[in-house]
PDB file of C-alpha atoms in Angstrom:
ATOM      1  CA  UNK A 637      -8.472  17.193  -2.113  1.00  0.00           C
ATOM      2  CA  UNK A 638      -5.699  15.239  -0.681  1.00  0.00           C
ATOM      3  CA  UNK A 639      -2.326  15.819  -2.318  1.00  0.00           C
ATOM      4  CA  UNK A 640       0.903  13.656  -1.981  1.00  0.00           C
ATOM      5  CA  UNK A 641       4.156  14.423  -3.745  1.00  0.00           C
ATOM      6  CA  UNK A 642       6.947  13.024  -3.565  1.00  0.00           C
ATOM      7  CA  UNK A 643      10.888  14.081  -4.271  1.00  0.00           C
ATOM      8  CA  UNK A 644      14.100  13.331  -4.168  1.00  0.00           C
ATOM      9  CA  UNK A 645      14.657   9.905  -5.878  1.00  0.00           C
ATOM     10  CA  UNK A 646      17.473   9.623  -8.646  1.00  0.00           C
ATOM     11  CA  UNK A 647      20.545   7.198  -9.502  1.00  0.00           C
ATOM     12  CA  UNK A 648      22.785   6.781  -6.002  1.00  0.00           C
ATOM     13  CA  UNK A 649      25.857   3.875  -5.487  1.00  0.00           C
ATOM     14  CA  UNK A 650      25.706   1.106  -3.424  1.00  0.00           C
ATOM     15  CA  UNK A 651      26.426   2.507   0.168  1.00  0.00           C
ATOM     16  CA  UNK A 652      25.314   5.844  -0.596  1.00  0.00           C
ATOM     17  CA  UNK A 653      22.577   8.015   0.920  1.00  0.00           C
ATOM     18  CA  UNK A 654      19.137   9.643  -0.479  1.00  0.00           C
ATOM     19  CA  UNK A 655      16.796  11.618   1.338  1.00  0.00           C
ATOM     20  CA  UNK A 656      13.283  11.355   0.220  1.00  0.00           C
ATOM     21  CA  UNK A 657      10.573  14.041   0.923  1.00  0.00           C
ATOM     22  CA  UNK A 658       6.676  14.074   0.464  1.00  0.00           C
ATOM     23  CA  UNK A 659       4.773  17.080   0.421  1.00  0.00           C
ATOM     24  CA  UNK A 660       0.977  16.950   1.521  1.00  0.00           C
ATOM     25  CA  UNK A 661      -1.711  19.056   1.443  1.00  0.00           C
ATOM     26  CA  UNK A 662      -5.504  19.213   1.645  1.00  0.00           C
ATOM     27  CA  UNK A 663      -5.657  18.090   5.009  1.00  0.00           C
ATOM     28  CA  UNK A 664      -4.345  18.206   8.451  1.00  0.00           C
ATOM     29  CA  UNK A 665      -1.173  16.639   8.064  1.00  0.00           C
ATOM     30  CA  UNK A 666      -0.567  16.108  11.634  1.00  0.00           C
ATOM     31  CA  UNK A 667      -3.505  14.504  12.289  1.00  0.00           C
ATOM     32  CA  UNK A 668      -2.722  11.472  10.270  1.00  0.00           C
ATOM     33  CA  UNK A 669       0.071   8.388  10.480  1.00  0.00           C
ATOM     34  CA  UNK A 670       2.004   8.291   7.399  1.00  0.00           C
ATOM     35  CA  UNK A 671       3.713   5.531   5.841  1.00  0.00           C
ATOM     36  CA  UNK A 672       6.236   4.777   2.757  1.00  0.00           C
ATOM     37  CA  UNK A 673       5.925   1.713   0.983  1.00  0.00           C
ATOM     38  CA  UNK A 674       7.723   0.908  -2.381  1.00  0.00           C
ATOM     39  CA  UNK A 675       7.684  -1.487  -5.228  1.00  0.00           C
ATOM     40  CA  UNK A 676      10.518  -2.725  -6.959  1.00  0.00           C
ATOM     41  CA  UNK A 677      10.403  -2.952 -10.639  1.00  0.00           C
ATOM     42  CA  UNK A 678       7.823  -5.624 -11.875  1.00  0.00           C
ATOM     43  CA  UNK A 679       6.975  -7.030  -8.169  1.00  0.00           C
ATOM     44  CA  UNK A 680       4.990  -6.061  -5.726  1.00  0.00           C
ATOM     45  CA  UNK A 681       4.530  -3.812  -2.574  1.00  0.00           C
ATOM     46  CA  UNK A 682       6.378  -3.942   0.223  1.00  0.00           C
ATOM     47  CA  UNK A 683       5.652  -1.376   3.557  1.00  0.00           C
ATOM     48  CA  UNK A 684       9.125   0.116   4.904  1.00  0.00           C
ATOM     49  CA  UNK A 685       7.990   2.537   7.557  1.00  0.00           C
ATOM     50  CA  UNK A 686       5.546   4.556   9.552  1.00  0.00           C
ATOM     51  CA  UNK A 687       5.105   7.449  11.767  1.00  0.00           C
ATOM     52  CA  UNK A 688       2.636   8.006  13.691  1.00  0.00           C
ATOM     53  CA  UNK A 689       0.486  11.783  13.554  1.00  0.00           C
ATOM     54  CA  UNK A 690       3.130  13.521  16.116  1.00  0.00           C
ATOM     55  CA  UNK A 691       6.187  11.573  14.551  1.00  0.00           C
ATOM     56  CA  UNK A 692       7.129  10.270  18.268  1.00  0.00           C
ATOM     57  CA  UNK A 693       6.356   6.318  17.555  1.00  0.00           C
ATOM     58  CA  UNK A 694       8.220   5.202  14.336  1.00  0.00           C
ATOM     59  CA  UNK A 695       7.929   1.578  12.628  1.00  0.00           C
ATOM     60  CA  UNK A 696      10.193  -0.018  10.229  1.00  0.00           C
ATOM     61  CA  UNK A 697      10.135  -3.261   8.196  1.00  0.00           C
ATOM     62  CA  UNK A 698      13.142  -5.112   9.212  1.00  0.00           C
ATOM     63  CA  UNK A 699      14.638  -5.452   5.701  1.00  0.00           C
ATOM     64  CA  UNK A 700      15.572  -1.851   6.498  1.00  0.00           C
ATOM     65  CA  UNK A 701      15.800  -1.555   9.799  1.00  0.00           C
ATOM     66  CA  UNK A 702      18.951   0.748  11.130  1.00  0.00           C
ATOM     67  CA  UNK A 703      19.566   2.099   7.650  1.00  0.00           C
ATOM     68  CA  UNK A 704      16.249   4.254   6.993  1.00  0.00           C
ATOM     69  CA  UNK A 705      14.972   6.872   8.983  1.00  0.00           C
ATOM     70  CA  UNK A 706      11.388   8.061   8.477  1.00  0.00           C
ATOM     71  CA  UNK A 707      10.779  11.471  10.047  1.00  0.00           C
ATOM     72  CA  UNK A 708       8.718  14.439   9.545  1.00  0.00           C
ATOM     73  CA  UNK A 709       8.036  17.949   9.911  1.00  0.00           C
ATOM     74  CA  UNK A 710       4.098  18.870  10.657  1.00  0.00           C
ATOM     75  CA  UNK A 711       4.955  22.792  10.721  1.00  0.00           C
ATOM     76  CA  UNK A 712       5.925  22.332   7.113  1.00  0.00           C
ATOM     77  CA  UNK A 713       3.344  19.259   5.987  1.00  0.00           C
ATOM     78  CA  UNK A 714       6.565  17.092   4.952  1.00  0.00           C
ATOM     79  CA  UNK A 715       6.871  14.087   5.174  1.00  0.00           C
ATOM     80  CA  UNK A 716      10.848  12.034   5.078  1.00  0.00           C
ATOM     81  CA  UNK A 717      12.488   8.830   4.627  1.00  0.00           C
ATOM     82  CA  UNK A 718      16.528   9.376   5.071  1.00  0.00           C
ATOM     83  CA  UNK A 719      17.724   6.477   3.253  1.00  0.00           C
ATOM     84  CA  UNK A 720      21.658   5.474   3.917  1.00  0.00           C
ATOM     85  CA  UNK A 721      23.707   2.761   3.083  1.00  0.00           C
ATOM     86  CA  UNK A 722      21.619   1.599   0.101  1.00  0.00           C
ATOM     87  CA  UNK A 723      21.650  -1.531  -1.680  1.00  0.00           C
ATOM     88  CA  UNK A 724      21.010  -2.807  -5.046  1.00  0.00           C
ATOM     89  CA  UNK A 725      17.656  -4.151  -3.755  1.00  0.00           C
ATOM     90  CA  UNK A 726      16.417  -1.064  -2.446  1.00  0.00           C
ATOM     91  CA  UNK A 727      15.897  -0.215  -6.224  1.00  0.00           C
ATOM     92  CA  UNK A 728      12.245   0.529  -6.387  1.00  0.00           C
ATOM     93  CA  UNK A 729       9.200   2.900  -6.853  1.00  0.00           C
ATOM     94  CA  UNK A 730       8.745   4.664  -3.271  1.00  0.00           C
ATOM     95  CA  UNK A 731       5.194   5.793  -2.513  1.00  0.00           C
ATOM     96  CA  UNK A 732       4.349   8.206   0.426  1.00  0.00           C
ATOM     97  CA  UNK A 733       0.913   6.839   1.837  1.00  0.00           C
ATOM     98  CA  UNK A 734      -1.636   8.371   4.492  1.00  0.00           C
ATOM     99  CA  UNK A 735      -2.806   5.721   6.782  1.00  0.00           C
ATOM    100  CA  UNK A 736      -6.514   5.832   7.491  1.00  0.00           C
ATOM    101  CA  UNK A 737      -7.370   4.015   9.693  1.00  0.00           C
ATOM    102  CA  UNK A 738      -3.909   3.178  10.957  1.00  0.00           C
ATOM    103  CA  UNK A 739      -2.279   0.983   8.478  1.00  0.00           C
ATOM    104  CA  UNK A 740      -4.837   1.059   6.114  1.00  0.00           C
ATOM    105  CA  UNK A 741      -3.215   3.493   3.063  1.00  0.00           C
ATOM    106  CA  UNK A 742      -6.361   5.585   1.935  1.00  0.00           C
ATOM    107  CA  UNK A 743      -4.231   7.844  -0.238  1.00  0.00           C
ATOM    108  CA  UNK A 744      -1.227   7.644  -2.422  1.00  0.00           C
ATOM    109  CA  UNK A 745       1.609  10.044  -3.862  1.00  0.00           C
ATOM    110  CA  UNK A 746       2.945   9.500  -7.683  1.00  0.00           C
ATOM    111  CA  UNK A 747       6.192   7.878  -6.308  1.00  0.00           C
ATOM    112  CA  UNK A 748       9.639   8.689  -6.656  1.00  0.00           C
ATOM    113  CA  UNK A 749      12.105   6.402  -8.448  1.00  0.00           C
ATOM    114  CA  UNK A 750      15.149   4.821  -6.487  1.00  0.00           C
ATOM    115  CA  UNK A 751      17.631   3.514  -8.406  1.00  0.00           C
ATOM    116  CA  UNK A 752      21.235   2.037  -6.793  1.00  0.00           C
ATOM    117  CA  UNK A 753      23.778   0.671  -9.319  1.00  0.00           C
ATOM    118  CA  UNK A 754      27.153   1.286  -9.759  1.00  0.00           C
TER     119      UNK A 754
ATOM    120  CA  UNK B  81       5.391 -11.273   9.946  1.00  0.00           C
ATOM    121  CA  UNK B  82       2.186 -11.944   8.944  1.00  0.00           C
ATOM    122  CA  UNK B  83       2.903 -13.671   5.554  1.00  0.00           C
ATOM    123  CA  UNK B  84      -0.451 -13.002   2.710  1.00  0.00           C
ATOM    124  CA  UNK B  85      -1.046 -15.087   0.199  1.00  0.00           C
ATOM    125  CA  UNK B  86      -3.337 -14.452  -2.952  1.00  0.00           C
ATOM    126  CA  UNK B  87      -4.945 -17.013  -5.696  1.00  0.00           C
ATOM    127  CA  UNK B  88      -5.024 -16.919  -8.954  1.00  0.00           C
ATOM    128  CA  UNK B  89      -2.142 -15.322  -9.387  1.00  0.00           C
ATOM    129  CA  UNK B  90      -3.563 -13.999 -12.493  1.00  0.00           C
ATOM    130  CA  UNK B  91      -6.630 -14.064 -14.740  1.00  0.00           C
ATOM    131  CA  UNK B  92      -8.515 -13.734 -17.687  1.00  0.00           C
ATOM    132  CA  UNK B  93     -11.812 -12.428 -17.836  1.00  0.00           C
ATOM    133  CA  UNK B  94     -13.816 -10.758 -20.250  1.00  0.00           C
ATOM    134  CA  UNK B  95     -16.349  -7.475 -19.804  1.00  0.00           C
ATOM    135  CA  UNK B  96     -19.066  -8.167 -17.810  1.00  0.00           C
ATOM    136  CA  UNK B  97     -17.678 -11.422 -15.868  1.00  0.00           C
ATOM    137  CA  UNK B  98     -17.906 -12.218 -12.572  1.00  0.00           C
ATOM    138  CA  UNK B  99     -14.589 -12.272 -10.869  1.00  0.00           C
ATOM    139  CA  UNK B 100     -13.466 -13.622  -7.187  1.00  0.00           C
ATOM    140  CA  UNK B 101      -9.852 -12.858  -6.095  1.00  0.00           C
ATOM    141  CA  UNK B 102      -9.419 -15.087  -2.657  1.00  0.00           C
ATOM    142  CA  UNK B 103      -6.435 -13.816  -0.303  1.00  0.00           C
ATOM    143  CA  UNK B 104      -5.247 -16.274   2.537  1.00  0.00           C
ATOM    144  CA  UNK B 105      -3.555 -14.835   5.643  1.00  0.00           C
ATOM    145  CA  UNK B 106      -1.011 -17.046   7.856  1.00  0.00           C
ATOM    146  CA  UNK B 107      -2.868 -16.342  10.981  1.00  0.00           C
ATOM    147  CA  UNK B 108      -6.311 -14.988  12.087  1.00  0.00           C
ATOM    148  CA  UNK B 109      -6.308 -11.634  11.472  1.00  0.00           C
ATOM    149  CA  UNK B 110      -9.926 -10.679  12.470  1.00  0.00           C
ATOM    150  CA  UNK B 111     -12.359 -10.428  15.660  1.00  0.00           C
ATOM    151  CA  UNK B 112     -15.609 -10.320  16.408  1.00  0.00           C
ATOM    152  CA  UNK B 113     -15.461  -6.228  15.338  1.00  0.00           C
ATOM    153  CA  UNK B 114     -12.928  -6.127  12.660  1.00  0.00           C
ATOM    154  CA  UNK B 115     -11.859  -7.488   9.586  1.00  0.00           C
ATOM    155  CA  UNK B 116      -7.671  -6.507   9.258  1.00  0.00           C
ATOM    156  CA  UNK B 117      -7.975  -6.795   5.751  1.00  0.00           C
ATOM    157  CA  UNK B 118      -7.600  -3.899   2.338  1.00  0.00           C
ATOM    158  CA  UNK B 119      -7.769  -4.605  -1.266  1.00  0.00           C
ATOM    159  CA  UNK B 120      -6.181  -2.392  -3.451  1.00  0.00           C
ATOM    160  CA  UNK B 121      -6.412  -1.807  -6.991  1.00  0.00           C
ATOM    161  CA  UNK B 122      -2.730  -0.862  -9.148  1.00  0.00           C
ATOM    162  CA  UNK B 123      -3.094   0.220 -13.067  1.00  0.00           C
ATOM    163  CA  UNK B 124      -0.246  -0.327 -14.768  1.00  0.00           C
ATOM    164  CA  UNK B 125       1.754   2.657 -13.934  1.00  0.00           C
ATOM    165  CA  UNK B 126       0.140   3.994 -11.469  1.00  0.00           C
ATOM    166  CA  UNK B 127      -0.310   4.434  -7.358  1.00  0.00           C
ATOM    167  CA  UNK B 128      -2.399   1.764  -5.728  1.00  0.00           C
ATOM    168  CA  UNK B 129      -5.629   3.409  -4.622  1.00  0.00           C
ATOM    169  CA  UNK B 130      -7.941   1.451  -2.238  1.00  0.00           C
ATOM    170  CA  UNK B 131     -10.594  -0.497  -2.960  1.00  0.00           C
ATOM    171  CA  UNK B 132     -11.759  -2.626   0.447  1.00  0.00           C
ATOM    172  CA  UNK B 133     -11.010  -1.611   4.081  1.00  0.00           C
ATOM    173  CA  UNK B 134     -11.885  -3.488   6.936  1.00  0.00           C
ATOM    174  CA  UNK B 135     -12.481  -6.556   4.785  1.00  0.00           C
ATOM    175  CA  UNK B 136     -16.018  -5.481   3.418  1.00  0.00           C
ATOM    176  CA  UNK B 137     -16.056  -1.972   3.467  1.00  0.00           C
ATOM    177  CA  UNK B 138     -16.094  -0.135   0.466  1.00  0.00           C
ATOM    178  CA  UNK B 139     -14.193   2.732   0.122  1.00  0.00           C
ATOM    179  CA  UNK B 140     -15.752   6.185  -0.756  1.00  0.00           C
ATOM    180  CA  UNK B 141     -15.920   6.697  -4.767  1.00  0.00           C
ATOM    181  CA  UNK B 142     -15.475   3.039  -5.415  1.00  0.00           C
ATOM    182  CA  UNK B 143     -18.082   1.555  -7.945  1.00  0.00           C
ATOM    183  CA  UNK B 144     -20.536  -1.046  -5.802  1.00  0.00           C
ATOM    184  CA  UNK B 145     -19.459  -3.606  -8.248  1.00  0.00           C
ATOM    185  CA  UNK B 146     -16.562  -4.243  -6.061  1.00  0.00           C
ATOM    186  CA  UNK B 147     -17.399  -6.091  -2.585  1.00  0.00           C
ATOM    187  CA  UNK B 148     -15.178  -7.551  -0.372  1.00  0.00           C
ATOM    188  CA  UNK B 149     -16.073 -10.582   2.380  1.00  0.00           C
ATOM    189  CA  UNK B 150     -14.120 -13.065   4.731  1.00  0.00           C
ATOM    190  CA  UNK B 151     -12.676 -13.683   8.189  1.00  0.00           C
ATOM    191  CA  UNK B 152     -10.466 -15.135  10.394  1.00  0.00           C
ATOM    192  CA  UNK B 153      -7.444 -16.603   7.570  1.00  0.00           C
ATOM    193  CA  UNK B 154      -9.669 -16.169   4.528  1.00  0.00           C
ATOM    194  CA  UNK B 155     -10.941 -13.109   2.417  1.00  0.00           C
ATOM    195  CA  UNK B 156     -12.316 -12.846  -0.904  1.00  0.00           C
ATOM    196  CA  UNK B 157     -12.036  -9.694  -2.948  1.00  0.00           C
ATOM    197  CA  UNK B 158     -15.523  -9.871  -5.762  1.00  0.00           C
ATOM    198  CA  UNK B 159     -16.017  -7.717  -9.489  1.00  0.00           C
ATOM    199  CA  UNK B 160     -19.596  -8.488  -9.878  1.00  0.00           C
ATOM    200  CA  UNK B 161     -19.532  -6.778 -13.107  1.00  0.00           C
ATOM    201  CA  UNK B 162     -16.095  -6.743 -14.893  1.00  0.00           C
ATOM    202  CA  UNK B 163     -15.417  -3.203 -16.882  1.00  0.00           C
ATOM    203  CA  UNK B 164     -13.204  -2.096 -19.081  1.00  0.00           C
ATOM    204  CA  UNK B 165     -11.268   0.366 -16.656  1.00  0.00           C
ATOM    205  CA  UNK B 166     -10.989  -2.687 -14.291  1.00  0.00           C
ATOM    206  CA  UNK B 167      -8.051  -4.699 -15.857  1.00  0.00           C
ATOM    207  CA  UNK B 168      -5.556  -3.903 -13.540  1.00  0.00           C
ATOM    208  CA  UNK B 169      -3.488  -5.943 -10.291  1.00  0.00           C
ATOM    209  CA  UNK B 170      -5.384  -6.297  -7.106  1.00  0.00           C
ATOM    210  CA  UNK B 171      -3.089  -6.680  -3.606  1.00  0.00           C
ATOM    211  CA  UNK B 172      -4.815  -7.380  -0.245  1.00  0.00           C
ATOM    212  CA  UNK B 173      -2.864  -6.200   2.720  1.00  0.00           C
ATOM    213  CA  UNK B 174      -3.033  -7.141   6.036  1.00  0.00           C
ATOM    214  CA  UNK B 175      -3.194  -4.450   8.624  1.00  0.00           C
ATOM    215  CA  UNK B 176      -3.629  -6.687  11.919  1.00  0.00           C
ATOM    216  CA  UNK B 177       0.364  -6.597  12.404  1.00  0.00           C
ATOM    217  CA  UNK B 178       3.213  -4.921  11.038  1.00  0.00           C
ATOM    218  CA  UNK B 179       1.624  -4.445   7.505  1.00  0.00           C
ATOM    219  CA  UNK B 180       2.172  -6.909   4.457  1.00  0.00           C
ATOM    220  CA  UNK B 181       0.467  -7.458   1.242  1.00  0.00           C
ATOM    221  CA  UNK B 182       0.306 -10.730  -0.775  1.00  0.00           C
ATOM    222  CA  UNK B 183       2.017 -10.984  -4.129  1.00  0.00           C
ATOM    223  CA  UNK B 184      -0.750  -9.675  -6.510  1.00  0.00           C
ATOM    224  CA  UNK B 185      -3.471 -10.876  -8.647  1.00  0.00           C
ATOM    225  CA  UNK B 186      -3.615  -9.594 -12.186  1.00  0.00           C
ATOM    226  CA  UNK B 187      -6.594  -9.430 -14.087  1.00  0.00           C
ATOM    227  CA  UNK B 188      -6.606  -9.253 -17.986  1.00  0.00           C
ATOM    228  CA  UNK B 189      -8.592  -9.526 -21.337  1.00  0.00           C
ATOM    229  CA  UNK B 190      -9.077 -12.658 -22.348  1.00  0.00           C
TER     230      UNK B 190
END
């Protein structure tokens, strides 16, 4: 069974950092492009970035372009969004997604709640 | 971007109703092999899980209540059956481009 969990969200300032994991398992993680996508509270989703299976081509929505890094670590099935220089409206639900086919999201993770506020 | 748009922007239905969900895309987003088009399903609460891949194709586990149909700009997400576990908000996302999803459609007990 395909397993996504996710880690690391919690209460940061404006212009602080967070770094975001999601463990998989039940398949071959490297095998698979991976995406996060969040929600903000009460609206609707919104895709911030991809890898693909080797983590060599990475894609980024450009509300978050040069301040989030996805990355990730097939030797330990992780997956990572460094998040840095947050804003107020980065506030959301993040979900860790397998793509499958590419950029279709055939499974989820829980999500992990980021919240920035002073 | 490829902006998505969905209509109604929300429902009310009762058990057993037929209900059509119709997503618009700003630009053709299928060919003659494809359909770039997902429908996912989001209970209050909870992860979206997909429904509709490929614009028709249903995904594995998914009742075969659900259907999906369209091309080109327009796509059409169909609950031939309405059930109680299927109140819920329905997104279609576009996976032509840089992937983006329209605003939602929620359906509810009227």
């Amino acid at each position: 069974e395909v397993q996504l969990v996710e880690s690391g969200g919690g209460l940061v300032q404006p212009g602080g950092s967070l770094r975001l994991s999601c463990a998989a398992s039940g398949f071959t993680f490297g095998r698979y492009a991976m995406s996060w996508v969040r929600q903000a509270p009460g609206k609707g989703l919104e895709w911030v970035s991809g890898a693909s299976g080797d983590g060599g081509s990475t894609f980024y929505a450009d509300s978050v372009k040069g301040r989030l890094t996805i990355s990730r670590d097939n030797s330990e099935n992780t997956l990572y969004l460094q998040m840095n220089s947050l804003r107020a409206d980065d506030t959301a639900v993040y979900y860790c997604a397998r793509e499958y086919p590419v950029t279709t999201f055939d499974s989820w993770g829980q999500g992990t709640l980021v919240t920035v506020s002073s | 971007d490829i902006q998505m748009t969905q209509s109604p922007s929300s429902l009310s239905a009762s058990v057993g109703d037929r209900v059509t969900i119709t997503c618009r895309a700003s630009q053709i987003i299928s060919n003659h092999l494809h359909g770039y088009l997902n429908w996912y399903q989001q209970i209050p609460g909870k992860a979206p899980k997909l429904l509709i891949y490929d614009a028709s194709k249903l995904q594995t586990g998914v009742p075969s209540r659900f259907s999906g149909s369209g091309s080109g700009t327009d796509f059409t997400l169909t609950i031939s059956s309405l059930q109680p576990e299927d109140f819920a908000t329905y997104y279609c996302q576009q996976s032509y481009g840089s992937p983006t999803f329209g605003p939602g459609t929620k359906v509810d007990l009227k």
